Amino acid sequence: MSAASQYVQLSSGYQMPLVGIGTFQVTGKNRIHDVIDEALNVGYHSIDTAAVYRNEEDIGYALSSGLLHKYGLERENIFLTTKLAPSDHGDPRQIRNAVETSLRALGSNYIDLYLIHWPGAARIPENSVDNIKLRSITWQTLVDLKSQGFLRSIGVSNYTVKHLEHLLQDCHGVKPAVNQIECHPHYRQEQLRDFCNKEGIHVQAYSSLGTSNENSLLKDSIVCNIAKEINVSPAQLLLKWALQQGIGIIPKATQKQHIRDNIKLDFDINDDQMKRLSVLPQKKYAWNPDNVV
């Protein structure tokens, strides 16, 4: 089955493509246009952004200025994910304004998936218990906005098991549909993934290729050797490692060949190769939410 045609059924009842195009640090109207143009051309139907990426308006412009028509698509054929900034976390009025701002920027009357970007509020120390209360307020507000039709699915990002346990104690009848987390062979997050699977929360990975200046994940000898065995790139191997386990992926790319390669995942990693990838030393590359109460 083509990676472009794989979907996951979310707890909200909506389907989400397992592979999306990430847009972190992709800015500029022309650059965004070119990335989305090529992504739609090769089969991506999911776009991941966030308020803090400052590119929602350019994404909305690209979609509304002819790209959807170019590929015979309608708005409902595209799955748009965006996220609440930590600076808007915990204040119902600011949350509603943030959602309205994202809707206007994206040129849509609904958002397919809206995530709380970070478990802590920007103005609150990480070790403050106020973060628990603010997360609850934020979630209740998102549940209300979902019930009004502005948000089709709601979820979280960078939530640990403890953050999810707090949320599920008082989730107002709506569990998170997705938890978007750093996940790759160097940071497998098995306990968190098991918890999410048990609770029906889909795990979507970011930083699938690692995010270090040394690119140590892409250069890992075991990763490179297995990639050679299968005759794929290390990047494709790392993306397939997640996809083969049902983990969603949103790789960022700006070069046409990378955009194409990142969805060309029609191969299998055998059991022995998966075992070798699943015993690599653990190293976190991105932000660490563990200290947020």
mmCIF file of C-alpha atoms in Angstrom:
data_model
loop_
_atom_site.group_PDB
_atom_site.id
_atom_site.type_symbol
_atom_site.label_atom_id
_atom_site.label_comp_id
_atom_site.label_asym_id
_atom_site.label_seq_id
_atom_site.Cartn_x
_atom_site.Cartn_y
_atom_site.Cartn_z
ATOM 1 C CA MET A 1 0.000 0.000 0.000
ATOM 2 C CA SER A 2 1.315 3.463 -0.914
ATOM 3 C CA ALA A 3 2.289 5.640 2.059
ATOM 4 C CA ALA A 4 0.222 8.443 0.544
ATOM 5 C CA SER A 5 -2.925 6.326 0.820
ATOM 6 C CA GLN A 6 -2.518 5.243 4.458
ATOM 7 C CA TYR A 7 -4.888 6.783 6.993
ATOM 8 C CA VAL A 8 -5.583 6.396 10.685
ATOM 9 C CA GLN A 9 -9.066 6.524 12.182
ATOM 10 C CA LEU A 10 -8.932 9.034 15.030
ATOM 11 C CA SER A 11 -11.059 8.736 18.160
ATOM 12 C CA SER A 12 -12.928 11.842 16.963
ATOM 13 C CA GLY A 13 -14.304 9.799 14.053
ATOM 14 C CA TYR A 14 -12.239 11.546 11.391
ATOM 15 C CA GLN A 15 -9.506 10.008 9.267
ATOM 16 C CA MET A 16 -6.030 11.512 9.186
ATOM 17 C CA PRO A 17 -3.303 10.683 6.646
ATOM 18 C CA LEU A 18 -0.420 8.860 8.321
ATOM 19 C CA VAL A 19 2.087 10.921 6.330
ATOM 20 C CA GLY A 20 2.012 14.718 6.273
ATOM 21 C CA ILE A 21 4.325 17.495 5.206
ATOM 22 C CA GLY A 22 5.890 19.384 8.124
ATOM 23 C CA THR A 23 6.498 23.129 7.869
ATOM 24 C CA PHE A 24 8.546 23.983 10.965
ATOM 25 C CA GLN A 25 11.054 26.717 9.979
ATOM 26 C CA VAL A 26 9.648 26.840 6.449
ATOM 27 C CA THR A 27 8.772 30.492 5.860
ATOM 28 C CA GLY A 28 8.246 32.928 3.019
ATOM 29 C CA LYS A 29 5.263 33.036 0.650
ATOM 30 C CA ASN A 30 7.158 31.723 -2.375
ATOM 31 C CA ARG A 31 8.956 29.014 -0.444
ATOM 32 C CA ILE A 32 5.755 27.786 1.183
ATOM 33 C CA HIS A 33 4.005 27.811 -2.197
ATOM 34 C CA ASP A 34 6.720 25.720 -3.810
ATOM 35 C CA VAL A 35 6.795 23.192 -0.949
ATOM 36 C CA ILE A 36 3.021 22.704 -0.920
ATOM 37 C CA ASP A 37 2.895 22.605 -4.717
ATOM 38 C CA GLU A 38 5.361 19.696 -4.832
ATOM 39 C CA ALA A 39 3.779 18.000 -1.808
ATOM 40 C CA LEU A 40 0.342 17.957 -3.416
ATOM 41 C CA ASN A 41 1.911 16.890 -6.698
ATOM 42 C CA VAL A 42 3.362 13.696 -5.190
ATOM 43 C CA GLY A 43 0.385 12.793 -3.019
ATOM 44 C CA TYR A 44 0.560 14.482 0.381
ATOM 45 C CA HIS A 45 -2.880 15.451 1.660
ATOM 46 C CA SER A 46 -1.866 16.533 5.179
ATOM 47 C CA ILE A 47 -0.087 19.744 6.195
ATOM 48 C CA ASP A 48 1.271 20.387 9.685
ATOM 49 C CA THR A 49 1.868 23.912 10.981
ATOM 50 C CA ALA A 50 1.551 25.927 14.204
ATOM 51 C CA ALA A 51 0.893 29.485 15.274
ATOM 52 C CA VAL A 52 4.500 29.855 16.406
ATOM 53 C CA TYR A 53 5.776 28.795 12.965
ATOM 54 C CA ARG A 54 4.403 32.075 11.564
ATOM 55 C CA ASN A 55 3.502 30.558 8.222
ATOM 56 C CA GLU A 56 -0.225 29.815 8.539
ATOM 57 C CA GLU A 57 -1.181 32.766 6.336
ATOM 58 C CA ASP A 58 1.248 31.734 3.590
ATOM 59 C CA ILE A 59 -0.085 28.171 3.708
ATOM 60 C CA GLY A 60 -3.642 29.470 3.443
ATOM 61 C CA TYR A 61 -2.677 31.701 0.524
ATOM 62 C CA ALA A 62 -0.952 28.836 -1.294
ATOM 63 C CA LEU A 63 -4.007 26.621 -0.990
ATOM 64 C CA SER A 64 -6.489 29.329 -1.965
ATOM 65 C CA SER A 65 -4.487 30.816 -4.838
ATOM 66 C CA GLY A 66 -4.903 27.895 -7.175
ATOM 67 C CA LEU A 67 -2.986 24.889 -5.859
ATOM 68 C CA LEU A 68 -6.073 22.974 -4.788
ATOM 69 C CA HIS A 69 -7.669 23.562 -8.186
ATOM 70 C CA LYS A 70 -4.413 22.630 -9.939
ATOM 71 C CA TYR A 71 -4.559 19.131 -8.464
ATOM 72 C CA GLY A 72 -8.334 18.696 -8.588
ATOM 73 C CA LEU A 73 -8.717 18.985 -4.828
ATOM 74 C CA GLU A 74 -11.216 20.670 -2.511
ATOM 75 C CA ARG A 75 -10.671 21.921 1.022
ATOM 76 C CA GLU A 76 -12.141 18.717 2.448
ATOM 77 C CA ASN A 77 -9.431 16.689 0.689
ATOM 78 C CA ILE A 78 -6.713 18.406 2.773
ATOM 79 C CA PHE A 79 -6.050 17.668 6.448
ATOM 80 C CA LEU A 80 -4.790 20.808 8.201
ATOM 81 C CA THR A 81 -3.129 20.639 11.615
ATOM 82 C CA THR A 82 -2.125 23.689 13.605
ATOM 83 C CA LYS A 83 -1.299 24.359 17.237
ATOM 84 C CA LEU A 84 -1.994 26.702 20.126
ATOM 85 C CA ALA A 85 0.991 28.811 21.136
ATOM 86 C CA PRO A 86 2.156 28.526 24.779
ATOM 87 C CA SER A 87 1.561 32.288 25.131
ATOM 88 C CA ASP A 88 -2.192 31.701 24.591
ATOM 89 C CA HIS A 89 -2.370 28.674 26.890
ATOM 90 C CA GLY A 90 -4.811 28.825 29.824
ATOM 91 C CA ASP A 91 -6.854 31.913 28.891
ATOM 92 C CA PRO A 92 -10.229 31.136 27.233
ATOM 93 C CA ARG A 93 -10.447 34.497 25.479
ATOM 94 C CA GLN A 94 -6.918 34.248 24.100
ATOM 95 C CA ILE A 95 -7.521 30.651 23.022
ATOM 96 C CA ARG A 96 -10.646 31.605 21.098
ATOM 97 C CA ASN A 97 -8.830 34.527 19.501
ATOM 98 C CA ALA A 98 -5.931 32.233 18.583
ATOM 99 C CA VAL A 99 -8.268 29.733 16.904
ATOM 100 C CA GLU A 100 -10.059 32.517 15.020
ATOM 101 C CA THR A 101 -6.706 33.942 13.900
ATOM 102 C CA SER A 102 -5.583 30.545 12.612
ATOM 103 C CA LEU A 103 -8.880 30.023 10.786
ATOM 104 C CA ARG A 104 -8.560 33.383 9.032
ATOM 105 C CA ALA A 105 -4.904 32.789 8.174
ATOM 106 C CA LEU A 106 -5.558 29.325 6.760
ATOM 107 C CA GLY A 107 -8.616 30.531 4.874
ATOM 108 C CA SER A 108 -10.840 27.852 6.329
ATOM 109 C CA ASN A 109 -13.965 27.697 8.476
ATOM 110 C CA TYR A 110 -12.638 24.658 10.349
ATOM 111 C CA ILE A 111 -9.337 23.103 11.415
ATOM 112 C CA ASP A 112 -8.968 19.343 11.037
ATOM 113 C CA LEU A 113 -6.675 18.902 14.051
ATOM 114 C CA TYR A 114 -5.833 21.508 16.683
ATOM 115 C CA LEU A 115 -3.130 20.684 19.204
ATOM 116 C CA ILE A 116 -1.967 22.206 22.479
ATOM 117 C CA HIS A 117 1.637 22.777 21.442
ATOM 118 C CA TRP A 118 3.230 22.523 24.890
ATOM 119 C CA PRO A 119 2.022 21.332 28.331
ATOM 120 C CA GLY A 120 3.161 24.539 30.043
ATOM 121 C CA ALA A 121 2.055 28.157 29.716
ATOM 122 C CA ALA A 122 4.622 30.680 28.520
ATOM 123 C CA ARG A 123 4.141 32.968 31.498
ATOM 124 C CA ILE A 124 4.267 30.240 34.179
ATOM 125 C CA PRO A 125 7.406 28.543 35.593
ATOM 126 C CA GLU A 126 7.725 24.915 34.524
ATOM 127 C CA ASN A 127 7.632 23.724 38.146
ATOM 128 C CA SER A 128 4.426 25.605 38.997
ATOM 129 C CA VAL A 129 1.348 23.488 39.761
ATOM 130 C CA ASP A 130 -0.662 26.225 38.019
ATOM 131 C CA ASN A 131 0.239 24.491 34.775
ATOM 132 C CA ILE A 132 -2.154 21.660 35.660
ATOM 133 C CA LYS A 133 -5.049 24.077 36.132
ATOM 134 C CA LEU A 134 -4.229 26.015 32.979
ATOM 135 C CA ARG A 135 -4.056 22.840 30.904
ATOM 136 C CA SER A 136 -7.525 21.918 32.157
ATOM 137 C CA ILE A 137 -8.906 25.358 31.230
ATOM 138 C CA THR A 138 -7.335 25.138 27.793
ATOM 139 C CA TRP A 139 -8.742 21.684 27.157
ATOM 140 C CA GLN A 140 -12.249 22.666 28.226
ATOM 141 C CA THR A 141 -12.106 25.638 25.865
ATOM 142 C CA LEU A 142 -10.987 23.432 22.978
ATOM 143 C CA VAL A 143 -13.786 20.961 23.738
ATOM 144 C CA ASP A 144 -16.247 23.870 23.504
ATOM 145 C CA LEU A 145 -14.759 25.043 20.192
ATOM 146 C CA LYS A 146 -14.903 21.496 18.869
ATOM 147 C CA SER A 147 -18.577 21.241 19.783
ATOM 148 C CA GLN A 148 -19.172 24.462 17.818
ATOM 149 C CA GLY A 149 -17.585 22.943 14.701
ATOM 150 C CA PHE A 150 -14.479 25.098 14.469
ATOM 151 C CA LEU A 151 -12.190 22.177 15.350
ATOM 152 C CA ARG A 152 -12.890 18.693 14.030
ATOM 153 C CA SER A 153 -10.332 16.922 16.199
ATOM 154 C CA ILE A 154 -8.337 18.162 19.174
ATOM 155 C CA GLY A 155 -5.168 16.823 20.716
ATOM 156 C CA VAL A 156 -1.884 17.640 22.376
ATOM 157 C CA SER A 157 1.814 17.814 21.631
ATOM 158 C CA ASN A 158 4.802 17.098 23.856
ATOM 159 C CA TYR A 159 2.579 15.584 26.559
ATOM 160 C CA THR A 160 4.175 12.985 28.802
ATOM 161 C CA VAL A 161 2.317 10.180 30.565
ATOM 162 C CA LYS A 162 1.805 12.358 33.660
ATOM 163 C CA HIS A 163 0.362 15.205 31.572
ATOM 164 C CA LEU A 164 -2.023 12.808 29.867
ATOM 165 C CA GLU A 165 -3.044 11.269 33.186
ATOM 166 C CA HIS A 166 -3.901 14.734 34.522
ATOM 167 C CA LEU A 167 -5.919 15.512 31.397
ATOM 168 C CA LEU A 168 -7.819 12.241 31.305
ATOM 169 C CA GLN A 169 -8.993 12.760 34.895
ATOM 170 C CA ASP A 170 -11.084 15.683 33.668
ATOM 171 C CA CYS A 171 -11.216 15.689 29.863
ATOM 172 C CA HIS A 172 -14.879 16.810 29.631
ATOM 173 C CA GLY A 173 -15.814 13.668 27.741
ATOM 174 C CA VAL A 174 -13.292 14.167 24.932
ATOM 175 C CA LYS A 175 -9.953 12.371 24.931
ATOM 176 C CA PRO A 176 -7.074 13.782 22.884
ATOM 177 C CA ALA A 177 -7.206 12.338 19.390
ATOM 178 C CA VAL A 178 -3.455 12.757 18.881
ATOM 179 C CA ASN A 179 -0.274 13.238 20.896
ATOM 180 C CA GLN A 180 2.469 14.656 18.666
ATOM 181 C CA ILE A 181 5.860 13.825 20.173
ATOM 182 C CA GLU A 182 9.519 13.410 19.353
ATOM 183 C CA CYS A 183 9.918 9.778 18.343
ATOM 184 C CA HIS A 184 12.616 7.907 16.424
ATOM 185 C CA PRO A 185 15.001 4.971 17.037
ATOM 186 C CA HIS A 186 17.219 7.146 19.230
ATOM 187 C CA TYR A 187 14.199 8.218 21.330
ATOM 188 C CA ARG A 188 11.565 5.517 21.101
ATOM 189 C CA GLN A 189 9.278 6.670 23.954
ATOM 190 C CA GLU A 190 7.920 3.137 24.360
ATOM 191 C CA GLN A 191 6.182 3.730 27.694
ATOM 192 C CA LEU A 192 4.427 6.835 26.380
ATOM 193 C CA ARG A 193 3.454 5.110 23.149
ATOM 194 C CA ASP A 194 2.031 2.145 25.079
ATOM 195 C CA PHE A 195 -0.016 4.503 27.261
ATOM 196 C CA CYS A 196 -1.374 6.355 24.239
ATOM 197 C CA ASN A 197 -2.264 3.124 22.446
ATOM 198 C CA LYS A 198 -4.122 1.899 25.529
ATOM 199 C CA GLU A 199 -6.116 5.141 25.707
ATOM 200 C CA GLY A 200 -6.874 5.325 21.990
ATOM 201 C CA ILE A 201 -4.633 8.342 21.416
ATOM 202 C CA HIS A 202 -2.823 8.287 18.083
ATOM 203 C CA VAL A 203 0.927 8.938 18.291
ATOM 204 C CA GLN A 204 2.344 11.228 15.636
ATOM 205 C CA ALA A 205 6.108 11.693 15.469
ATOM 206 C CA TYR A 206 8.097 14.833 14.869
ATOM 207 C CA SER A 207 11.887 15.045 14.527
ATOM 208 C CA SER A 208 11.815 11.616 12.905
ATOM 209 C CA LEU A 209 15.281 12.233 11.458
ATOM 210 C CA GLY A 210 16.747 13.794 14.594
ATOM 211 C CA THR A 211 17.496 17.473 15.053
ATOM 212 C CA SER A 212 21.142 17.905 15.897
ATOM 213 C CA ASN A 213 23.874 19.826 14.156
ATOM 214 C CA GLU A 214 25.833 16.606 13.767
ATOM 215 C CA ASN A 215 22.855 14.741 12.283
ATOM 216 C CA SER A 216 23.990 11.805 14.382
ATOM 217 C CA LEU A 217 20.755 9.855 13.855
ATOM 218 C CA LEU A 218 21.080 9.957 10.063
ATOM 219 C CA LYS A 219 24.746 9.010 10.380
ATOM 220 C CA ASP A 220 24.243 6.220 12.929
ATOM 221 C CA SER A 221 26.157 3.195 11.610
ATOM 222 C CA ILE A 222 23.326 0.742 12.250
ATOM 223 C CA VAL A 223 20.812 3.029 10.537
ATOM 224 C CA CYS A 224 23.118 3.443 7.540
ATOM 225 C CA ASN A 225 23.886 -0.279 7.282
ATOM 226 C CA ILE A 226 20.240 -1.313 7.347
ATOM 227 C CA ALA A 227 19.382 1.389 4.808
ATOM 228 C CA LYS A 228 22.018 -0.091 2.487
ATOM 229 C CA GLU A 229 20.583 -3.585 2.989
ATOM 230 C CA ILE A 230 17.151 -2.375 1.842
ATOM 231 C CA ASN A 231 18.549 0.009 -0.788
ATOM 232 C CA VAL A 232 16.862 3.097 0.632
ATOM 233 C CA SER A 233 18.188 6.287 2.190
ATOM 234 C CA PRO A 234 18.714 6.542 5.974
ATOM 235 C CA ALA A 235 15.933 9.149 6.038
ATOM 236 C CA GLN A 236 13.482 6.805 4.325
ATOM 237 C CA LEU A 237 14.424 4.015 6.718
ATOM 238 C CA LEU A 238 13.774 6.213 9.771
ATOM 239 C CA LEU A 239 10.405 7.335 8.439
ATOM 240 C CA LYS A 240 9.386 3.780 7.617
ATOM 241 C CA TRP A 241 10.459 2.648 11.111
ATOM 242 C CA ALA A 242 7.655 4.808 12.493
ATOM 243 C CA LEU A 243 5.116 4.186 9.758
ATOM 244 C CA GLN A 244 5.502 0.420 9.992
ATOM 245 C CA GLN A 245 4.451 0.658 13.648
ATOM 246 C CA GLY A 246 1.401 2.788 12.907
ATOM 247 C CA ILE A 247 3.063 6.018 14.069
ATOM 248 C CA GLY A 248 2.160 9.070 12.007
ATOM 249 C CA ILE A 249 4.966 11.149 10.505
ATOM 250 C CA ILE A 250 5.267 14.782 9.387
ATOM 251 C CA PRO A 251 8.757 15.142 7.885
ATOM 252 C CA LYS A 252 9.815 18.649 6.923
ATOM 253 C CA ALA A 253 11.437 19.106 3.519
ATOM 254 C CA THR A 254 11.974 21.996 1.131
ATOM 255 C CA GLN A 255 13.871 20.292 -1.701
ATOM 256 C CA LYS A 256 11.716 18.553 -4.286
ATOM 257 C CA GLN A 257 13.652 15.305 -4.148
ATOM 258 C CA HIS A 258 13.400 15.117 -0.356
ATOM 259 C CA ILE A 259 9.659 15.817 -0.484
ATOM 260 C CA ARG A 260 9.282 12.960 -2.961
ATOM 261 C CA ASP A 261 11.569 10.561 -1.109
ATOM 262 C CA ASN A 262 9.820 11.154 2.227
ATOM 263 C CA ILE A 263 6.575 9.692 0.920
ATOM 264 C CA LYS A 264 8.200 6.949 -1.165
ATOM 265 C CA LEU A 265 8.080 4.360 1.591
ATOM 266 C CA ASP A 266 6.735 1.308 -0.228
ATOM 267 C CA PHE A 267 9.165 -1.178 1.289
ATOM 268 C CA ASP A 268 9.304 -3.272 4.456
ATOM 269 C CA ILE A 269 11.785 -3.482 7.314
ATOM 270 C CA ASN A 270 12.122 -7.108 8.366
ATOM 271 C CA ASP A 271 11.901 -8.307 11.971
ATOM 272 C CA ASP A 272 15.654 -8.622 12.433
ATOM 273 C CA GLN A 273 16.237 -5.109 11.124
ATOM 274 C CA MET A 274 13.501 -3.713 13.354
ATOM 275 C CA LYS A 275 15.125 -5.388 16.372
ATOM 276 C CA ARG A 276 18.461 -3.816 15.512
ATOM 277 C CA LEU A 277 16.829 -0.402 15.262
ATOM 278 C CA SER A 278 15.002 -0.923 18.551
ATOM 279 C CA VAL A 279 18.072 -1.369 20.724
ATOM 280 C CA LEU A 280 19.946 1.790 19.762
ATOM 281 C CA PRO A 281 21.148 4.073 22.592
ATOM 282 C CA GLN A 282 18.627 6.746 23.524
ATOM 283 C CA LYS A 283 19.263 10.427 22.849
ATOM 284 C CA LYS A 284 16.716 13.228 22.854
ATOM 285 C CA TYR A 285 17.158 15.929 20.211
ATOM 286 C CA ALA A 286 14.244 18.336 20.704
ATOM 287 C CA TRP A 287 12.533 20.111 23.607
ATOM 288 C CA ASN A 288 12.107 18.312 26.938
ATOM 289 C CA PRO A 289 8.656 18.575 28.571
ATOM 290 C CA ASP A 290 9.584 16.345 31.545
ATOM 291 C CA ASN A 291 10.112 19.311 33.866
ATOM 292 C CA VAL A 292 6.668 20.799 33.225
ATOM 293 C CA VAL A 293 4.485 19.937 36.216
#
